[in-house]
GROMACS .gro file of C-alpha atoms in nm:
model
  272
    1MET     CA    1   0.390  -2.455  -1.657
    2SER     CA    2   0.510  -2.476  -1.295
    3THR     CA    3   0.453  -2.202  -1.040
    4THR     CA    4   0.833  -2.169  -1.013
    5ARG     CA    5   0.843  -2.072  -1.380
    6ALA     CA    6   0.563  -1.826  -1.311
    7GLY     CA    7   0.784  -1.652  -1.059
    8LEU     CA    8   1.071  -1.644  -1.309
    9LEU     CA    9   0.848  -1.496  -1.574
   10LEU     CA   10   0.743  -1.225  -1.331
   11ARG     CA   11   1.102  -1.130  -1.259
   12ARG     CA   12   1.215  -1.140  -1.621
   13SER     CA   13   0.941  -0.926  -1.771
   14SER     CA   14   1.109  -0.688  -2.013
   15LEU     CA   15   0.879  -0.406  -1.913
   16ALA     CA   16   0.963  -0.423  -1.543
   17VAL     CA   17   1.015  -0.090  -1.377
   18PRO     CA   18   1.276  -0.045  -1.102
   19ALA     CA   19   1.160   0.009  -0.748
   20VAL     CA   20   1.169   0.368  -0.639
   21VAL     CA   21   1.233   0.529  -0.307
   22ALA     CA   22   1.129   0.882  -0.401
   23VAL     CA   23   0.754   0.922  -0.394
   24THR     CA   24   0.484   1.181  -0.354
   25LEU     CA   25   0.482   1.387  -0.038
   26VAL     CA   26   0.126   1.483   0.042
   27ALA     CA   27   0.047   1.744   0.302
   28GLY     CA   28  -0.274   1.718   0.498
   29CYS     CA   29  -0.546   1.934   0.350
   30GLY     CA   30  -0.560   2.159   0.652
   31GLY     CA   31  -0.188   2.219   0.684
   32GLY     CA   32  -0.060   2.394   0.371
   33ALA     CA   33   0.317   2.389   0.343
   34GLY     CA   34   0.355   2.355   0.718
   35THR     CA   35   0.680   2.351   0.915
   36LEU     CA   36   0.968   2.114   0.872
   37ALA     CA   37   0.946   1.782   1.052
   38GLY     CA   38   1.057   1.818   1.409
   39SER     CA   39   1.035   2.197   1.424
   40GLY     CA   40   0.784   2.340   1.664
   41ALA     CA   41   0.473   2.529   1.568
   42ALA     CA   42   0.400   2.870   1.719
   43GLY     CA   43   0.243   2.693   2.015
   44SER     CA   44   0.142   2.345   2.114
   45THR     CA   45  -0.216   2.224   2.111
   46PRO     CA   46  -0.403   2.142   2.434
   47SER     CA   47  -0.286   1.781   2.386
   48GLY     CA   48   0.075   1.896   2.388
   49VAL     CA   49   0.129   1.798   2.023
   50SER     CA   50   0.280   2.053   1.787
   51GLY     CA   51   0.480   2.088   1.467
   52THR     CA   52   0.482   1.845   1.175
   53VAL     CA   53   0.452   1.466   1.185
   54THR     CA   54   0.599   1.283   0.885
   55VAL     CA   55   0.436   0.950   0.805
   56PHE     CA   56   0.587   0.693   0.567
   57ALA     CA   57   0.298   0.471   0.455
   58ALA     CA   58   0.226   0.197   0.203
   59ALA     CA   59   0.078   0.322  -0.124
   60SER     CA   60  -0.240   0.123  -0.061
   61LEU     CA   61  -0.307   0.342   0.244
   62THR     CA   62  -0.317   0.663   0.040
   63GLU     CA   63  -0.688   0.737   0.057
   64SER     CA   64  -0.761   0.613   0.409
   65PHE     CA   65  -0.454   0.776   0.566
   66GLY     CA   66  -0.531   1.098   0.379
   67THR     CA   67  -0.864   1.102   0.560
   68LEU     CA   68  -0.702   1.013   0.893
   69GLY     CA   69  -0.445   1.288   0.843
   70ARG     CA   70  -0.713   1.552   0.790
   71GLN     CA   71  -0.906   1.432   1.094
   72PHE     CA   72  -0.589   1.429   1.307
   73GLU     CA   73  -0.508   1.785   1.202
   74ALA     CA   74  -0.863   1.895   1.288
   75ALA     CA   75  -0.825   1.741   1.634
   76HIS     CA   76  -0.484   1.909   1.682
   77PRO     CA   77  -0.505   2.265   1.538
   78GLY     CA   78  -0.169   2.387   1.413
   79VAL     CA   79  -0.030   2.036   1.359
   80THR     CA   80   0.059   1.932   1.002
   81VAL     CA   81   0.068   1.571   0.881
   82ARG     CA   82   0.297   1.502   0.587
   83PHE     CA   83   0.278   1.169   0.404
   84ASN     CA   84   0.525   0.980   0.193
   85PHE     CA   85   0.328   0.707   0.010
   86ALA     CA   86   0.521   0.439  -0.181
   87ALA     CA   87   0.599   0.069  -0.192
   88SER     CA   88   0.668  -0.050   0.162
   89SER     CA   89   0.996  -0.210   0.055
   90ALA     CA   90   1.120   0.123  -0.080
   91LEU     CA   91   1.008   0.308   0.233
   92ALA     CA   92   1.181   0.058   0.462
   93GLU     CA   93   1.503   0.097   0.266
   94SER     CA   94   1.476   0.474   0.286
   95ILE     CA   95   1.427   0.461   0.664
   96GLU     CA   96   1.727   0.232   0.705
   97GLN     CA   97   1.933   0.482   0.505
   98GLY     CA   98   1.844   0.758   0.749
   99ALA     CA   99   1.550   0.938   0.590
  100PRO     CA  100   1.382   1.156   0.857
  101ALA     CA  101   1.040   1.022   0.944
  102ASP     CA  102   0.822   0.985   1.251
  103VAL     CA  103   0.589   0.693   1.168
  104PHE     CA  104   0.611   0.389   0.941
  105ALA     CA  105   0.295   0.204   0.831
  106SER     CA  106   0.389  -0.094   0.618
  107ALA     CA  107   0.205  -0.336   0.396
  108GLY     CA  108   0.350  -0.667   0.507
  109THR     CA  109   0.549  -0.754   0.815
  110GLN     CA  110   0.842  -0.852   0.591
  111ASN     CA  111   0.910  -0.482   0.537
  112MET     CA  112   0.863  -0.375   0.898
  113ASP     CA  113   1.085  -0.654   1.038
  114PRO     CA  114   1.416  -0.520   0.896
  115VAL     CA  115   1.337  -0.174   1.030
  116VAL     CA  116   1.280  -0.319   1.378
  117GLN     CA  117   1.590  -0.538   1.357
  118ALA     CA  118   1.798  -0.234   1.265
  119GLY     CA  119   1.675  -0.059   1.578
  120ASP     CA  120   1.482   0.204   1.383
  121ALA     CA  121   1.145   0.101   1.532
  122SER     CA  122   1.009  -0.118   1.808
  123ALA     CA  123   0.684  -0.285   1.909
  124PRO     CA  124   0.492  -0.247   1.580
  125THR     CA  125   0.117  -0.307   1.598
  126THR     CA  126  -0.075  -0.480   1.320
  127PHE     CA  127  -0.384  -0.267   1.264
  128VAL     CA  128  -0.555  -0.403   0.948
  129LYS     CA  129  -0.526  -0.660   0.672
  130ASN     CA  130  -0.611  -0.652   0.303
  131VAL     CA  131  -0.692  -0.909   0.033
  132MET     CA  132  -0.632  -0.912  -0.341
  133GLU     CA  133  -0.880  -0.838  -0.618
  134ILE     CA  134  -0.862  -0.827  -0.997
  135ALA     CA  135  -0.912  -0.482  -1.148
  136VAL     CA  136  -1.022  -0.446  -1.511
  137PRO     CA  137  -1.130  -0.147  -1.722
  138PRO     CA  138  -1.503  -0.069  -1.688
  139ASP     CA  139  -1.584  -0.235  -2.023
  140ASN     CA  140  -1.366  -0.538  -1.940
  141PRO     CA  141  -1.241  -0.583  -2.300
  142ALA     CA  142  -1.067  -0.914  -2.229
  143ALA     CA  143  -1.378  -1.059  -2.058
  144VAL     CA  144  -1.187  -1.148  -1.741
  145THR     CA  145  -1.403  -1.328  -1.487
  146ALA     CA  146  -1.158  -1.531  -1.276
  147VAL     CA  147  -0.793  -1.578  -1.183
  148ALA     CA  148  -0.763  -1.851  -1.445
  149ASP     CA  149  -0.826  -1.593  -1.718
  150LEU     CA  150  -0.509  -1.407  -1.622
  151GLY     CA  151  -0.302  -1.686  -1.775
  152LYS     CA  152  -0.462  -1.661  -2.119
  153PRO     CA  153  -0.217  -1.605  -2.406
  154GLY     CA  154  -0.212  -1.245  -2.522
  155LEU     CA  155  -0.377  -1.101  -2.213
  156LYS     CA  156  -0.201  -0.785  -2.094
  157LEU     CA  157  -0.158  -0.810  -1.718
  158ALA     CA  158  -0.008  -0.566  -1.467
  159VAL     CA  159   0.118  -0.673  -1.127
  160CYS     CA  160   0.356  -0.529  -0.870
  161GLN     CA  161   0.721  -0.622  -0.866
  162GLN     CA  162   0.799  -0.929  -0.657
  163GLN     CA  163   0.979  -0.741  -0.376
  164VAL     CA  164   0.671  -0.521  -0.326
  165PRO     CA  165   0.401  -0.663  -0.092
  166CYS     CA  166   0.127  -0.649  -0.357
  167GLY     CA  167   0.352  -0.841  -0.596
  168GLY     CA  168   0.443  -1.114  -0.350
  169THR     CA  169   0.081  -1.150  -0.240
  170ALA     CA  170  -0.039  -1.167  -0.601
  171GLN     CA  171   0.211  -1.446  -0.665
  172LYS     CA  172   0.058  -1.642  -0.377
  173VAL     CA  173  -0.278  -1.611  -0.553
  174PHE     CA  174  -0.131  -1.743  -0.879
  175ASP     CA  175   0.039  -2.031  -0.697
  176THR     CA  176  -0.278  -2.128  -0.511
  177ALA     CA  177  -0.486  -2.111  -0.829
  178ASP     CA  178  -0.214  -2.299  -1.024
  179VAL     CA  179  -0.208  -2.029  -1.290
  180THR     CA  180   0.101  -1.925  -1.487
  181VAL     CA  181   0.104  -1.560  -1.585
  182GLU     CA  182   0.325  -1.352  -1.813
  183PRO     CA  183   0.282  -0.988  -1.699
  184ALA     CA  184   0.315  -0.710  -1.952
  185THR     CA  185   0.396  -0.467  -1.671
  186LEU     CA  186   0.574  -0.505  -1.339
  187ALA     CA  187   0.493  -0.190  -1.145
  188PRO     CA  188   0.675  -0.028  -0.851
  189ASP     CA  189   0.361  -0.012  -0.634
  190VAL     CA  190  -0.007  -0.098  -0.632
  191LYS     CA  191  -0.120   0.249  -0.743
  192ALA     CA  192   0.091   0.218  -1.057
  193VAL     CA  193  -0.087  -0.111  -1.136
  194LEU     CA  194  -0.422   0.055  -1.085
  195THR     CA  195  -0.325   0.348  -1.308
  196ALA     CA  196  -0.227   0.112  -1.590
  197VAL     CA  197  -0.574  -0.043  -1.569
  198GLN     CA  198  -0.750   0.294  -1.555
  199LEU     CA  199  -0.563   0.416  -1.863
  200GLY     CA  200  -0.648   0.101  -2.058
  201GLU     CA  201  -0.281   0.011  -2.096
  202VAL     CA  202  -0.353  -0.342  -1.973
  203ASP     CA  203  -0.649  -0.579  -1.971
  204ALA     CA  204  -0.626  -0.650  -1.599
  205GLY     CA  205  -0.426  -0.586  -1.287
  206VAL     CA  206  -0.403  -0.757  -0.950
  207VAL     CA  207  -0.439  -0.502  -0.670
  208TYR     CA  208  -0.580  -0.480  -0.321
  209LYS     CA  209  -0.953  -0.482  -0.259
  210THR     CA  210  -0.927  -0.134  -0.109
  211ASP     CA  211  -0.770   0.005  -0.427
  212VAL     CA  212  -1.061  -0.116  -0.638
  213ARG     CA  213  -1.302   0.051  -0.397
  214ALA     CA  214  -1.104   0.376  -0.397
  215ALA     CA  215  -1.104   0.386  -0.779
  216GLY     CA  216  -1.484   0.391  -0.791
  217THR     CA  217  -1.623   0.371  -1.144
  218LYS     CA  218  -1.280   0.405  -1.306
  219VAL     CA  219  -1.230   0.027  -1.285
  220ARG     CA  220  -1.438  -0.286  -1.238
  221GLY     CA  221  -1.349  -0.531  -0.961
  222ILE     CA  222  -1.345  -0.908  -1.004
  223GLU     CA  223  -1.347  -1.075  -0.663
  224ILE     CA  224  -1.110  -1.363  -0.597
  225PRO     CA  225  -1.262  -1.663  -0.414
  226ALA     CA  226  -1.139  -1.705  -0.057
  227ASP     CA  227  -0.983  -2.044  -0.134
  228GLN     CA  228  -0.759  -1.877  -0.396
  229ASN     CA  229  -0.704  -1.539  -0.232
  230ALA     CA  230  -0.417  -1.419  -0.014
  231SER     CA  231  -0.391  -1.141   0.243
  232THR     CA  232  -0.141  -0.881   0.358
  233SER     CA  233  -0.113  -0.756   0.717
  234TYR     CA  234  -0.029  -0.393   0.796
  235PRO     CA  235   0.187  -0.304   1.098
  236ILE     CA  236   0.247   0.051   1.220
  237ALA     CA  237   0.516   0.187   1.452
  238THR     CA  238   0.670   0.508   1.582
  239LEU     CA  239   1.028   0.533   1.458
  240SER     CA  240   1.309   0.537   1.714
  241LYS     CA  241   1.471   0.850   1.570
  242ALA     CA  242   1.141   1.033   1.512
  243PRO     CA  243   1.208   1.410   1.493
  244ASN     CA  244   0.865   1.466   1.648
  245ALA     CA  245   0.815   1.172   1.882
  246ALA     CA  246   0.515   1.319   2.066
  247ALA     CA  247   0.320   1.379   1.746
  248ALA     CA  248   0.427   1.038   1.613
  249THR     CA  249   0.287   0.862   1.918
  250ALA     CA  250  -0.034   1.064   1.899
  251PHE     CA  251  -0.081   0.981   1.530
  252VAL     CA  252  -0.026   0.608   1.583
  253ASP     CA  253  -0.272   0.616   1.873
  254TYR     CA  254  -0.525   0.785   1.645
  255VAL     CA  255  -0.486   0.519   1.376
  256LEU     CA  256  -0.544   0.252   1.640
  257SER     CA  257  -0.844   0.434   1.792
  258PRO     CA  258  -1.211   0.357   1.718
  259ASP     CA  259  -1.219   0.663   1.492
  260GLY     CA  260  -0.924   0.530   1.297
  261ALA     CA  261  -1.074   0.181   1.275
  262LYS     CA  262  -1.396   0.328   1.135
  263VAL     CA  263  -1.216   0.509   0.852
  264LEU     CA  264  -1.014   0.201   0.764
  265ALA     CA  265  -1.319  -0.026   0.767
  266GLU     CA  266  -1.508   0.212   0.538
  267ALA     CA  267  -1.212   0.195   0.298
  268GLY     CA  268  -1.248  -0.182   0.281
  269PHE     CA  269  -0.972  -0.296   0.516
  270ALA     CA  270  -1.041  -0.590   0.746
  271SER     CA  271  -0.955  -0.633   1.112
  272PRO     CA  272  -0.618  -0.806   1.165
   0.00000   0.00000   0.00000
């Protein structure tokens, strides 16, 4: 079957779930409920940063940015970092519709570009890249060992929806490997794919390498050879209408710092 038909099958899966804009807001561990974005704290820190910084970030950055947020709060006592983790496409749409946020960290430049073109951000910096990996339950019931196995009849596969970076990047893997797949689940973001694997709802899922690492023993990772794999770049930018521009700039600088690079490398991200 042609790779074009593979794309059609992905889009027509009867179990597809619609993309969502509303996602989990996670406060930094040191901040509690914190203040509202843009409102000042009782006093600024020695660096001049105060209040709450709201970061919209790709779901695949959940663990690493959670760590960075806690470290940033420790370096700026009294500052609270709030995260909105979701599919980058949904976050970009939310920003374009006026959602208040200070920073946008996207998986894929295709989701940052419209935000920049709309004047909502400028001069994004690509800070890491990620590659795909197959995730299977620890006992690997379907005996998946390679991308070719994902096209086997009857295999239950989960992938991201096509408009989501992890879905488009997974499709590049299928195209390169010349494999036609019929997903049982089209998920709204990469964490939803990973959850389906962890719960045993599917035999395999295609996620980012960093997600397999973050899951630990809850899943088993099957590496994809470099000649079949595909990568996603991650740009980050301060938003033009940031309610807390000073804190936004400081947070972006921290992500781009050696300390930030160390956390991201330990999570499995590669240099851009």
